[in-house]
Amino acid sequence: MADHLEASVTLPSEPASVSAARGYVVTTLVEWGLEADTEIADAIRLIVSELATNAVQHTFGQSPTFTVDIRLDRDEHLCIGVTDSHPRFPKRLPAAVQQDNGRGMVIIRWLAAECGGRLLVRPTREGGKTVSIELPWTVPAQPVTAGQQEP
């Protein structure tokens, strides 16, 4: 197994890209050894959906694309990040606020914690941000296939 696997896709900031991002991540992780019909795969699907939805809905047209990066280090740590070019960081809403949306970050943070991981938000050099999760990887990874890159 390689010490480091990574994959990336850049998608337009539009609603249809949420499904594309989710599919890309799960397909890649299945190639790396994750079984598609597991609780962790379901949690990752939901996390990626929330991250991509936030990148589409909350950049207010100021980020024409978003990028999904997947990294697996030493067959131990999985990182999935979504980067957009909007400078505003996500804000946590107070629990008393009654809204139909705005709970994505709470969901992501809770799911990441349930899987033994954490949520991170970092600025990019270009002025945007990356919202990512880091999770322990307990699945034996498969060899790199076509379309995947090794450093």
mmCIF file of N, CA and C in Angstrom, residues 63-151:
data_model
loop_
_atom_site.group_PDB
_atom_site.id
_atom_site.type_symbol
_atom_site.label_atom_id
_atom_site.label_comp_id
_atom_site.label_asym_id
_atom_site.label_seq_id
_atom_site.Cartn_x
_atom_site.Cartn_y
_atom_site.Cartn_z
ATOM 1 N N SER A 63 -18.376 32.023 -5.963
ATOM 2 C CA SER A 63 -17.448 30.928 -6.203
ATOM 3 C C SER A 63 -18.047 30.097 -7.332
ATOM 4 N N PRO A 64 -17.577 30.291 -8.568
ATOM 5 C CA PRO A 64 -18.189 29.585 -9.699
ATOM 6 C C PRO A 64 -17.971 28.078 -9.674
ATOM 7 N N THR A 65 -16.967 27.628 -8.920
ATOM 8 C CA THR A 65 -16.700 26.196 -8.789
ATOM 9 C C THR A 65 -16.348 25.884 -7.345
ATOM 10 N N PHE A 66 -16.329 24.600 -7.037
ATOM 11 C CA PHE A 66 -15.778 24.124 -5.775
ATOM 12 C C PHE A 66 -14.990 22.855 -6.072
ATOM 13 N N THR A 67 -14.030 22.564 -5.224
ATOM 14 C CA THR A 67 -13.172 21.401 -5.429
ATOM 15 C C THR A 67 -13.307 20.460 -4.248
ATOM 16 N N VAL A 68 -13.431 19.177 -4.554
ATOM 17 C CA VAL A 68 -13.470 18.135 -3.533
ATOM 18 C C VAL A 68 -12.134 17.400 -3.590
ATOM 19 N N ASP A 69 -11.438 17.392 -2.467
ATOM 20 C CA ASP A 69 -10.159 16.687 -2.358
ATOM 21 C C ASP A 69 -10.312 15.538 -1.378
ATOM 22 N N ILE A 70 -9.747 14.393 -1.748
ATOM 23 C CA ILE A 70 -9.764 13.207 -0.895
ATOM 24 C C ILE A 70 -8.306 12.786 -0.712
ATOM 25 N N ARG A 71 -7.927 12.527 0.534
ATOM 26 C CA ARG A 71 -6.557 12.110 0.805
ATOM 27 C C ARG A 71 -6.574 10.990 1.842
ATOM 28 N N LEU A 72 -5.813 9.953 1.566
ATOM 29 C CA LEU A 72 -5.652 8.848 2.504
ATOM 30 C C LEU A 72 -4.165 8.728 2.813
ATOM 31 N N ASP A 73 -3.803 8.943 4.070
ATOM 32 C CA ASP A 73 -2.401 8.909 4.489
ATOM 33 C C ASP A 73 -2.100 7.647 5.268
ATOM 34 N N ARG A 74 -1.074 6.948 4.841
ATOM 35 C CA ARG A 74 -0.547 5.759 5.512
ATOM 36 C C ARG A 74 -1.626 4.743 5.874
ATOM 37 N N ASP A 75 -2.661 4.673 5.071
ATOM 38 C CA ASP A 75 -3.726 3.702 5.316
ATOM 39 C C ASP A 75 -4.317 3.861 6.718
ATOM 40 N N GLU A 76 -4.268 5.117 7.251
ATOM 41 C CA GLU A 76 -4.735 5.368 8.611
ATOM 42 C C GLU A 76 -5.692 6.547 8.723
ATOM 43 N N HIS A 77 -5.439 7.606 7.951
ATOM 44 C CA HIS A 77 -6.199 8.846 8.099
ATOM 45 C C HIS A 77 -6.815 9.255 6.774
ATOM 46 N N LEU A 78 -8.113 9.470 6.784
ATOM 47 C CA LEU A 78 -8.842 9.924 5.602
ATOM 48 C C LEU A 78 -9.223 11.389 5.804
ATOM 49 N N CYS A 79 -8.958 12.199 4.797
ATOM 50 C CA CYS A 79 -9.361 13.603 4.829
ATOM 51 C C CYS A 79 -10.170 13.891 3.569
ATOM 52 N N ILE A 80 -11.342 14.477 3.758
ATOM 53 C CA ILE A 80 -12.186 14.901 2.637
ATOM 54 C C ILE A 80 -12.470 16.380 2.844
ATOM 55 N N GLY A 81 -12.081 17.188 1.865
ATOM 56 C CA GLY A 81 -12.269 18.628 1.975
ATOM 57 C C GLY A 81 -12.976 19.202 0.772
ATOM 58 N N VAL A 82 -13.749 20.241 1.018
ATOM 59 C CA VAL A 82 -14.409 20.985 -0.057
ATOM 60 C C VAL A 82 -13.919 22.426 0.030
ATOM 61 N N THR A 83 -13.360 22.888 -1.091
ATOM 62 C CA THR A 83 -12.784 24.230 -1.156
ATOM 63 C C THR A 83 -13.592 25.090 -2.105
ATOM 64 N N ASP A 84 -13.924 26.303 -1.666
ATOM 65 C CA ASP A 84 -14.566 27.279 -2.551
ATOM 66 C C ASP A 84 -13.812 28.590 -2.431
ATOM 67 N N SER A 85 -14.126 29.528 -3.298
ATOM 68 C CA SER A 85 -13.372 30.783 -3.320
ATOM 69 C C SER A 85 -14.046 31.922 -2.561
ATOM 70 N N HIS A 86 -15.147 31.638 -1.883
ATOM 71 C CA HIS A 86 -15.810 32.668 -1.085
ATOM 72 C C HIS A 86 -15.078 32.817 0.248
ATOM 73 N N PRO A 87 -14.772 34.051 0.675
ATOM 74 C CA PRO A 87 -13.971 34.237 1.886
ATOM 75 C C PRO A 87 -14.715 34.022 3.204
ATOM 76 N N ARG A 88 -16.037 34.053 3.188
ATOM 77 C CA ARG A 88 -16.785 33.954 4.449
ATOM 78 C C ARG A 88 -16.742 32.534 4.999
ATOM 79 N N PHE A 89 -16.392 32.433 6.277
ATOM 80 C CA PHE A 89 -16.375 31.134 6.950
ATOM 81 C C PHE A 89 -17.790 30.767 7.389
ATOM 82 N N PRO A 90 -18.073 29.476 7.516
ATOM 83 C CA PRO A 90 -19.397 29.072 8.017
ATOM 84 C C PRO A 90 -19.613 29.590 9.430
ATOM 85 N N LYS A 91 -20.868 29.901 9.727
ATOM 86 C CA LYS A 91 -21.222 30.375 11.063
ATOM 87 C C LYS A 91 -22.181 29.388 11.702
ATOM 88 N N ARG A 92 -21.959 29.139 12.971
ATOM 89 C CA ARG A 92 -22.862 28.275 13.730
ATOM 90 C C ARG A 92 -24.055 29.100 14.172
ATOM 91 N N LEU A 93 -25.252 28.598 13.899
ATOM 92 C CA LEU A 93 -26.462 29.290 14.329
ATOM 93 C C LEU A 93 -26.781 28.930 15.779
ATOM 94 N N PRO A 94 -27.323 29.873 16.524
ATOM 95 C CA PRO A 94 -27.760 29.542 17.886
ATOM 96 C C PRO A 94 -28.857 28.484 17.842
ATOM 97 N N ALA A 95 -28.898 27.666 18.863
ATOM 98 C CA ALA A 95 -29.871 26.572 18.908
ATOM 99 C C ALA A 95 -31.304 27.075 18.841
ATOM 100 N N ALA A 96 -31.568 28.269 19.331
ATOM 101 C CA ALA A 96 -32.934 28.784 19.379
ATOM 102 C C ALA A 96 -33.436 29.316 18.040
ATOM 103 N N VAL A 97 -32.543 29.498 17.073
ATOM 104 C CA VAL A 97 -32.955 30.036 15.782
ATOM 105 C C VAL A 97 -33.793 28.996 15.045
ATOM 106 N N GLN A 98 -34.986 29.398 14.631
ATOM 107 C CA GLN A 98 -35.887 28.495 13.921
ATOM 108 C C GLN A 98 -35.763 28.737 12.413
ATOM 109 N N GLN A 99 -35.008 27.887 11.748
ATOM 110 C CA GLN A 99 -34.836 27.987 10.304
ATOM 111 C C GLN A 99 -34.897 26.596 9.704
ATOM 112 N N ASP A 100 -35.253 26.550 8.418
ATOM 113 C CA ASP A 100 -35.297 25.271 7.721
ATOM 114 C C ASP A 100 -33.910 24.810 7.295
ATOM 115 N N ASN A 101 -32.953 25.717 7.262
ATOM 116 C CA ASN A 101 -31.596 25.333 6.889
ATOM 117 C C ASN A 101 -30.624 25.938 7.890
ATOM 118 N N GLY A 102 -29.329 25.761 7.625
ATOM 119 C CA GLY A 102 -28.334 26.323 8.517
ATOM 120 C C GLY A 102 -27.809 25.349 9.552
ATOM 121 N N ARG A 103 -28.161 24.092 9.433
ATOM 122 C CA ARG A 103 -27.694 23.089 10.395
ATOM 123 C C ARG A 103 -26.648 22.148 9.801
ATOM 124 N N GLY A 104 -26.204 22.423 8.580
ATOM 125 C CA GLY A 104 -25.258 21.536 7.902
ATOM 126 C C GLY A 104 -23.978 21.318 8.667
ATOM 127 N N MET A 105 -23.396 22.385 9.199
ATOM 128 C CA MET A 105 -22.137 22.253 9.929
ATOM 129 C C MET A 105 -22.321 21.450 11.214
ATOM 130 N N VAL A 106 -23.467 21.593 11.854
ATOM 131 C CA VAL A 106 -23.750 20.805 13.059
ATOM 132 C C VAL A 106 -23.826 19.326 12.692
ATOM 133 N N ILE A 107 -24.497 19.028 11.594
ATOM 134 C CA ILE A 107 -24.611 17.640 11.129
ATOM 135 C C ILE A 107 -23.233 17.080 10.795
ATOM 136 N N ILE A 108 -22.438 17.848 10.049
ATOM 137 C CA ILE A 108 -21.102 17.399 9.657
ATOM 138 C C ILE A 108 -20.244 17.143 10.893
ATOM 139 N N ARG A 109 -20.238 18.088 11.815
ATOM 140 C CA ARG A 109 -19.425 17.951 13.035
ATOM 141 C C ARG A 109 -19.855 16.718 13.833
ATOM 142 N N TRP A 110 -21.150 16.515 13.964
ATOM 143 C CA TRP A 110 -21.654 15.376 14.731
ATOM 144 C C TRP A 110 -21.290 14.060 14.051
ATOM 145 N N LEU A 111 -21.501 13.965 12.728
ATOM 146 C CA LEU A 111 -21.168 12.725 12.010
ATOM 147 C C LEU A 111 -19.675 12.434 12.068
ATOM 148 N N ALA A 112 -18.859 13.453 11.888
ATOM 149 C CA ALA A 112 -17.407 13.258 11.964
ATOM 150 C C ALA A 112 -17.020 12.736 13.350
ATOM 151 N N ALA A 113 -17.580 13.330 14.395
ATOM 152 C CA ALA A 113 -17.275 12.890 15.759
ATOM 153 C C ALA A 113 -17.749 11.455 15.991
ATOM 154 N N GLU A 114 -18.920 11.115 15.483
ATOM 155 C CA GLU A 114 -19.444 9.751 15.620
ATOM 156 C C GLU A 114 -18.524 8.720 14.964
ATOM 157 N N CYS A 115 -17.823 9.134 13.931
ATOM 158 C CA CYS A 115 -16.902 8.250 13.210
ATOM 159 C C CYS A 115 -15.486 8.336 13.767
ATOM 160 N N GLY A 116 -15.308 9.074 14.854
ATOM 161 C CA GLY A 116 -13.994 9.200 15.468
ATOM 162 C C GLY A 116 -13.121 10.275 14.851
ATOM 163 N N GLY A 117 -13.743 11.205 14.134
ATOM 164 C CA GLY A 117 -12.978 12.235 13.442
ATOM 165 C C GLY A 117 -13.303 13.629 13.913
ATOM 166 N N ARG A 118 -12.936 14.596 13.065
ATOM 167 C CA ARG A 118 -13.166 15.989 13.414
ATOM 168 C C ARG A 118 -13.394 16.826 12.165
ATOM 169 N N LEU A 119 -13.942 18.006 12.390
ATOM 170 C CA LEU A 119 -14.216 18.985 11.344
ATOM 171 C C LEU A 119 -13.197 20.110 11.443
ATOM 172 N N LEU A 120 -12.701 20.557 10.291
ATOM 173 C CA LEU A 120 -11.738 21.654 10.236
ATOM 174 C C LEU A 120 -12.177 22.670 9.196
ATOM 175 N N VAL A 121 -11.903 23.938 9.455
ATOM 176 C CA VAL A 121 -12.151 25.005 8.481
ATOM 177 C C VAL A 121 -10.866 25.824 8.410
ATOM 178 N N ARG A 122 -10.326 25.936 7.188
ATOM 179 C CA ARG A 122 -9.070 26.661 6.995
ATOM 180 C C ARG A 122 -9.195 27.633 5.830
ATOM 181 N N PRO A 123 -8.534 28.790 5.940
ATOM 182 C CA PRO A 123 -8.504 29.708 4.796
ATOM 183 C C PRO A 123 -7.552 29.171 3.732
ATOM 184 N N THR A 124 -7.806 29.524 2.480
ATOM 185 C CA THR A 124 -6.882 29.185 1.401
ATOM 186 C C THR A 124 -6.001 30.396 1.108
ATOM 187 N N ARG A 125 -4.911 30.167 0.444
ATOM 188 C CA ARG A 125 -4.016 31.268 0.063
ATOM 189 C C ARG A 125 -4.695 32.241 -0.888
ATOM 190 N N GLU A 126 -5.658 31.723 -1.658
ATOM 191 C CA GLU A 126 -6.346 32.541 -2.653
ATOM 192 C C GLU A 126 -7.480 33.367 -2.057
ATOM 193 N N GLY A 127 -7.757 33.209 -0.774
ATOM 194 C CA GLY A 127 -8.794 34.002 -0.131
ATOM 195 C C GLY A 127 -10.098 33.277 0.119
ATOM 196 N N GLY A 128 -10.194 32.031 -0.257
ATOM 197 C CA GLY A 128 -11.392 31.240 0.007
ATOM 198 C C GLY A 128 -11.221 30.437 1.283
ATOM 199 N N LYS A 129 -11.851 29.269 1.312
ATOM 200 C CA LYS A 129 -11.768 28.411 2.493
ATOM 201 C C LYS A 129 -11.906 26.951 2.086
ATOM 202 N N THR A 130 -11.399 26.083 2.944
ATOM 203 C CA THR A 130 -11.590 24.644 2.814
ATOM 204 C C THR A 130 -12.256 24.160 4.083
ATOM 205 N N VAL A 131 -13.367 23.479 3.924
ATOM 206 C CA VAL A 131 -14.056 22.832 5.037
ATOM 207 C C VAL A 131 -13.818 21.345 4.850
ATOM 208 N N SER A 132 -13.224 20.714 5.858
ATOM 209 C CA SER A 132 -12.858 19.310 5.694
ATOM 210 C C SER A 132 -13.149 18.505 6.942
ATOM 211 N N ILE A 133 -13.173 17.207 6.731
ATOM 212 C CA ILE A 133 -13.275 16.263 7.842
ATOM 213 C C ILE A 133 -12.055 15.366 7.800
ATOM 214 N N GLU A 134 -11.619 14.965 8.951
ATOM 215 C CA GLU A 134 -10.570 13.967 9.078
ATOM 216 C C GLU A 134 -11.150 12.813 9.873
ATOM 217 N N LEU A 135 -10.995 11.611 9.317
ATOM 218 C CA LEU A 135 -11.529 10.411 9.941
ATOM 219 C C LEU A 135 -10.449 9.341 10.020
ATOM 220 N N PRO A 136 -10.531 8.474 11.023
ATOM 221 C CA PRO A 136 -9.634 7.316 11.006
ATOM 222 C C PRO A 136 -10.071 6.371 9.879
ATOM 223 N N TRP A 137 -9.126 5.745 9.231
ATOM 224 C CA TRP A 137 -9.409 4.809 8.140
ATOM 225 C C TRP A 137 -9.112 3.413 8.650
ATOM 226 N N THR A 138 -10.113 2.579 8.704
ATOM 227 C CA THR A 138 -9.924 1.233 9.236
ATOM 228 C C THR A 138 -10.093 0.169 8.169
ATOM 229 N N VAL A 139 -10.173 0.589 6.919
ATOM 230 C CA VAL A 139 -10.377 -0.323 5.805
ATOM 231 C C VAL A 139 -9.044 -0.548 5.108
ATOM 232 N N PRO A 140 -8.680 -1.795 4.817
ATOM 233 C CA PRO A 140 -7.453 -1.996 4.052
ATOM 234 C C PRO A 140 -7.628 -1.432 2.644
ATOM 235 N N ALA A 141 -6.736 -0.557 2.243
ATOM 236 C CA ALA A 141 -6.842 0.085 0.928
ATOM 237 C C ALA A 141 -6.408 -0.874 -0.169
ATOM 238 N N GLN A 142 -6.991 -0.665 -1.329
ATOM 239 C CA GLN A 142 -6.696 -1.450 -2.515
ATOM 240 C C GLN A 142 -5.615 -0.756 -3.326
ATOM 241 N N PRO A 143 -5.003 -1.458 -4.273
ATOM 242 C CA PRO A 143 -4.008 -0.810 -5.132
ATOM 243 C C PRO A 143 -4.625 0.346 -5.909
ATOM 244 N N VAL A 144 -3.783 1.295 -6.267
ATOM 245 C CA VAL A 144 -4.213 2.444 -7.043
ATOM 246 C C VAL A 144 -4.665 1.977 -8.418
ATOM 247 N N THR A 145 -5.809 2.507 -8.866
ATOM 248 C CA THR A 145 -6.330 2.151 -10.182
ATOM 249 C C THR A 145 -6.181 3.321 -11.130
ATOM 250 N N ALA A 146 -6.518 3.091 -12.378
ATOM 251 C CA ALA A 146 -6.424 4.153 -13.397
ATOM 252 C C ALA A 146 -7.191 5.373 -12.941
ATOM 253 N N GLY A 147 -6.640 6.531 -13.164
ATOM 254 C CA GLY A 147 -7.298 7.780 -12.796
ATOM 255 C C GLY A 147 -6.903 8.268 -11.412
ATOM 256 N N GLN A 148 -6.288 7.421 -10.625
ATOM 257 C CA GLN A 148 -5.813 7.813 -9.299
ATOM 258 C C GLN A 148 -4.348 8.166 -9.412
ATOM 259 N N GLN A 149 -3.894 9.050 -8.559
ATOM 260 C CA GLN A 149 -2.496 9.473 -8.610
ATOM 261 C C GLN A 149 -1.793 9.160 -7.316
ATOM 262 N N GLU A 150 -0.553 8.778 -7.438
ATOM 263 C CA GLU A 150 0.333 8.617 -6.303
ATOM 264 C C GLU A 150 1.458 9.614 -6.441
ATOM 265 N N PRO A 151 1.871 10.248 -5.372
ATOM 266 C CA PRO A 151 2.989 11.187 -5.481
ATOM 267 C C PRO A 151 4.291 10.441 -5.672
#
